[in-house]
Short mmCIF file of C-alpha atoms and ligand atoms in Angstrom, two decimals:
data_model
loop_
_atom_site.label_atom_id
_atom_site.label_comp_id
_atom_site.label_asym_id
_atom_site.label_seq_id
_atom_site.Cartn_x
_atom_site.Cartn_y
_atom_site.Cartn_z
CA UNK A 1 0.00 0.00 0.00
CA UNK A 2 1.09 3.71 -0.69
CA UNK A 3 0.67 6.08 2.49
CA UNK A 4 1.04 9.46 2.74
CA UNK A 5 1.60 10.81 6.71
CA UNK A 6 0.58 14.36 6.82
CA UNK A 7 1.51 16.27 10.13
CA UNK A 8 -0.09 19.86 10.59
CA UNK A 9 0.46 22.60 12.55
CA UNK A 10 3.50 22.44 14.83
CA UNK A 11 4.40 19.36 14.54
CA UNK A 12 8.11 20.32 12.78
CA UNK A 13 8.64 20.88 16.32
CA UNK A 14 8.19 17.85 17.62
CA UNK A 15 11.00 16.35 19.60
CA UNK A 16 11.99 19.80 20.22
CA UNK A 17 8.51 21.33 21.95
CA UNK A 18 6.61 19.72 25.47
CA UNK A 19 8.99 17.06 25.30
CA UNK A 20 6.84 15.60 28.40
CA UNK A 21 3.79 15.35 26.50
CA UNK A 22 5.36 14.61 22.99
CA UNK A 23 8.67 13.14 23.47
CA UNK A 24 12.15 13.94 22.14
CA UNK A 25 12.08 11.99 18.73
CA UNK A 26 12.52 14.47 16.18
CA UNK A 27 9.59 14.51 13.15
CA UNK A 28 12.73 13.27 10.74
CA UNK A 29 13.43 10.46 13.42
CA UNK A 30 9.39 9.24 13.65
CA UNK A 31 9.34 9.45 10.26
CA UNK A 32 12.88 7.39 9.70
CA UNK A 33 10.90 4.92 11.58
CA UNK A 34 7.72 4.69 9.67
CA UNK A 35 10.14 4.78 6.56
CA UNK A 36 11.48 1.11 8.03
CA UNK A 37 8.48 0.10 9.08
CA UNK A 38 6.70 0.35 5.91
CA UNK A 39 9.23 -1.15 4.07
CA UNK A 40 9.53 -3.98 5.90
CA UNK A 41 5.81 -4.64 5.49
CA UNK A 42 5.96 -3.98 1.82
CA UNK A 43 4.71 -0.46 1.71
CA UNK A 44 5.38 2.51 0.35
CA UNK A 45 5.11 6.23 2.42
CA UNK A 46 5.49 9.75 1.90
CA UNK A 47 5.52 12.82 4.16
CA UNK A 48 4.65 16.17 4.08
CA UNK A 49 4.03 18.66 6.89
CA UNK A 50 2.44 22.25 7.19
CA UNK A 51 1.48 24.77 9.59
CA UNK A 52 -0.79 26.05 7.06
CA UNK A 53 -4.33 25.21 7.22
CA UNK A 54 -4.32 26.06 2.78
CA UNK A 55 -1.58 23.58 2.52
CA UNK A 56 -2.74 20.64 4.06
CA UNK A 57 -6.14 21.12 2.26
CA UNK A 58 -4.04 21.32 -0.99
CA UNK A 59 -2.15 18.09 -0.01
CA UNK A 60 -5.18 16.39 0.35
CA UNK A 61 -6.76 17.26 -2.62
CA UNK A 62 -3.57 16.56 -5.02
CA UNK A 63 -3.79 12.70 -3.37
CA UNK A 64 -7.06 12.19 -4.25
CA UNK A 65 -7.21 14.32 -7.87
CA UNK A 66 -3.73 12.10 -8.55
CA UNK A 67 -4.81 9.19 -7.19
CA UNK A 68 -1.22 8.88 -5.16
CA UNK A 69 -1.87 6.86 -2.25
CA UNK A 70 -4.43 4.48 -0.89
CA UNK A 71 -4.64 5.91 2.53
CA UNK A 72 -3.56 9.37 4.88
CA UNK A 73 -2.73 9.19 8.60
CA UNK A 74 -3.30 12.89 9.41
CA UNK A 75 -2.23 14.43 12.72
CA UNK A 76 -3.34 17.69 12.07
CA UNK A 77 -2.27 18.96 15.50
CA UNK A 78 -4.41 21.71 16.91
CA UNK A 79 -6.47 22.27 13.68
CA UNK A 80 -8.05 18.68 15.06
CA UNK A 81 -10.25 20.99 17.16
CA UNK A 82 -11.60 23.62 14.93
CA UNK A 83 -10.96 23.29 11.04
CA UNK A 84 -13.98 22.40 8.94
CA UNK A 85 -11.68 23.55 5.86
CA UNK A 86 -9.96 20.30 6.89
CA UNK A 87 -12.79 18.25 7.58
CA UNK A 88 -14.68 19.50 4.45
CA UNK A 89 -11.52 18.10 2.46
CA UNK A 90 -11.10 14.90 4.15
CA UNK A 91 -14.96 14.32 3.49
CA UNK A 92 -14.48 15.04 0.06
CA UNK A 93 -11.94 12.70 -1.21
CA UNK A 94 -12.30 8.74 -1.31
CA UNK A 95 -8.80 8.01 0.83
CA UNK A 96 -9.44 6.65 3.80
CA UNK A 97 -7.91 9.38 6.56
CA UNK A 98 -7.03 7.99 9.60
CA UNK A 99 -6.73 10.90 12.86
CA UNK A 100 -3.79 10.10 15.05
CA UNK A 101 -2.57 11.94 17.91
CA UNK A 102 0.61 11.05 19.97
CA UNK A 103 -0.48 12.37 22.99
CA UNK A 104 -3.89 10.88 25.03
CA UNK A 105 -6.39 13.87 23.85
CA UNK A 106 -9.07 13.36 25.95
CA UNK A 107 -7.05 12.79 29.39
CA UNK A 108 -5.48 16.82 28.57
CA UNK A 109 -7.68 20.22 28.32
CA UNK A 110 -11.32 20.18 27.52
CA UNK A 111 -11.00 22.03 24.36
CA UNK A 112 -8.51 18.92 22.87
CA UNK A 113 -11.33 16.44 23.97
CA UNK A 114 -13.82 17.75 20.47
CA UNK A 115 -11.95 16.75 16.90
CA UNK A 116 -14.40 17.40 14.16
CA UNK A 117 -12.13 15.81 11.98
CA UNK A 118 -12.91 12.13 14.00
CA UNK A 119 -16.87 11.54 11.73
CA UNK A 120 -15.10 12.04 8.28
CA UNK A 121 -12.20 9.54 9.04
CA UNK A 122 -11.67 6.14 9.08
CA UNK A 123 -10.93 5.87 12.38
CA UNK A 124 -8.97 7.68 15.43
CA UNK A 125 -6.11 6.63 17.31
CA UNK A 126 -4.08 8.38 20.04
CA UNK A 127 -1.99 8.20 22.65
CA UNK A 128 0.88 6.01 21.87
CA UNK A 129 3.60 8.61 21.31
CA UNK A 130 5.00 8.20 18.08
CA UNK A 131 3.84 4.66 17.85
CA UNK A 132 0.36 6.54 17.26
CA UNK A 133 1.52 6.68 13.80
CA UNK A 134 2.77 2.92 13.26
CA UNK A 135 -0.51 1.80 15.23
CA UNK A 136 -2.51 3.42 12.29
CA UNK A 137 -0.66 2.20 9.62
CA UNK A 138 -0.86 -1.70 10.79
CA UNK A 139 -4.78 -0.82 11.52
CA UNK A 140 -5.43 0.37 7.91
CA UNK A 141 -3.32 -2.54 6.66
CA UNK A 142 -5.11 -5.25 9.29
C1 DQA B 8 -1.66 16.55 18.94
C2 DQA B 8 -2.71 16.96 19.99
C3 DQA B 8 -3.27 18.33 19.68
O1 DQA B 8 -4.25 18.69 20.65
C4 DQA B 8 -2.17 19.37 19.71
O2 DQA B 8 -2.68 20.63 19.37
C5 DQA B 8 -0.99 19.00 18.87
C6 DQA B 8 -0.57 17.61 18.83
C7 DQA B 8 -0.97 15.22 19.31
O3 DQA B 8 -0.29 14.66 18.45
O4 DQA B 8 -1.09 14.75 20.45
O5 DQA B 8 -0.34 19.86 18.29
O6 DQA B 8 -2.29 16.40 17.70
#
């Protein structure tokens, strides 16, 4: 399978920001990983991050218009909570979007516990640290 893992707003700082909450793996280290990991199943995966809501609604549509991948895992960081230019994109294309988080959402601040991102995707997972993103992968796979 072809994946593309999308990372919004902030997340270039991860490994570098609340280590506590996020860790200290770099984005270019999780995403070393998930290279590995994919290609030891067989897979194939791309990146691309933005802390621009535009962007990310631009990556989304070129994957569906080009047909590039069979499936997004989209942490879209704090937009989770209040873009429907996000949600209206993920509803529109035919991908499968899965919403990972590396941190628990709903055991932080009330305002992290709404996502209204989580009725257009596939499916939610969070709180595994980085694994968040490996966890989604073998789920979409499974
Ligand atoms: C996050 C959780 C969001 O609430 C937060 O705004 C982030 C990261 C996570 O991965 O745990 O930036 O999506």
């Amino acid at each position: 399978m072809k994946f593309l893992v999308l990372n919004g707003v902030n997340l270039n700082l991860t490994g570098l920001r609340e280590k506590s909450v996020y860790g200290t793996k770099t984005l270019d280290e999780i995403n070393a990983e998930l290279t590995a990991f994919c290609k030891a199943n067989g897979d194939e995966v791309t990146f691309y991050q933005s802390n621009i809501e535009g962007e990310l609604v631009n990556k989304l549509h070129e994957v569906f218009l080009q047909k590039s991948c069979d499936a997004v895992i989209f942490n879209a960081g704090a937009f989770t909570h209040y873009s429907y230019a996000l949600r209206d994109a993920i509803a529109a294309i035919d991908i499968p979007v899965v919403e990972v988080h590396m941190s628990n959402v709903h055991a932080r601040e009330e305002f992290r516990h709404i996502s209204v991102l989580s009725s257009v995707c596939k499916g939610v997972i969070c709180g595994f640290g980085a694994n968040s993103y490996k966890a989604a992968i073998f789920a979409v796979k499974a």
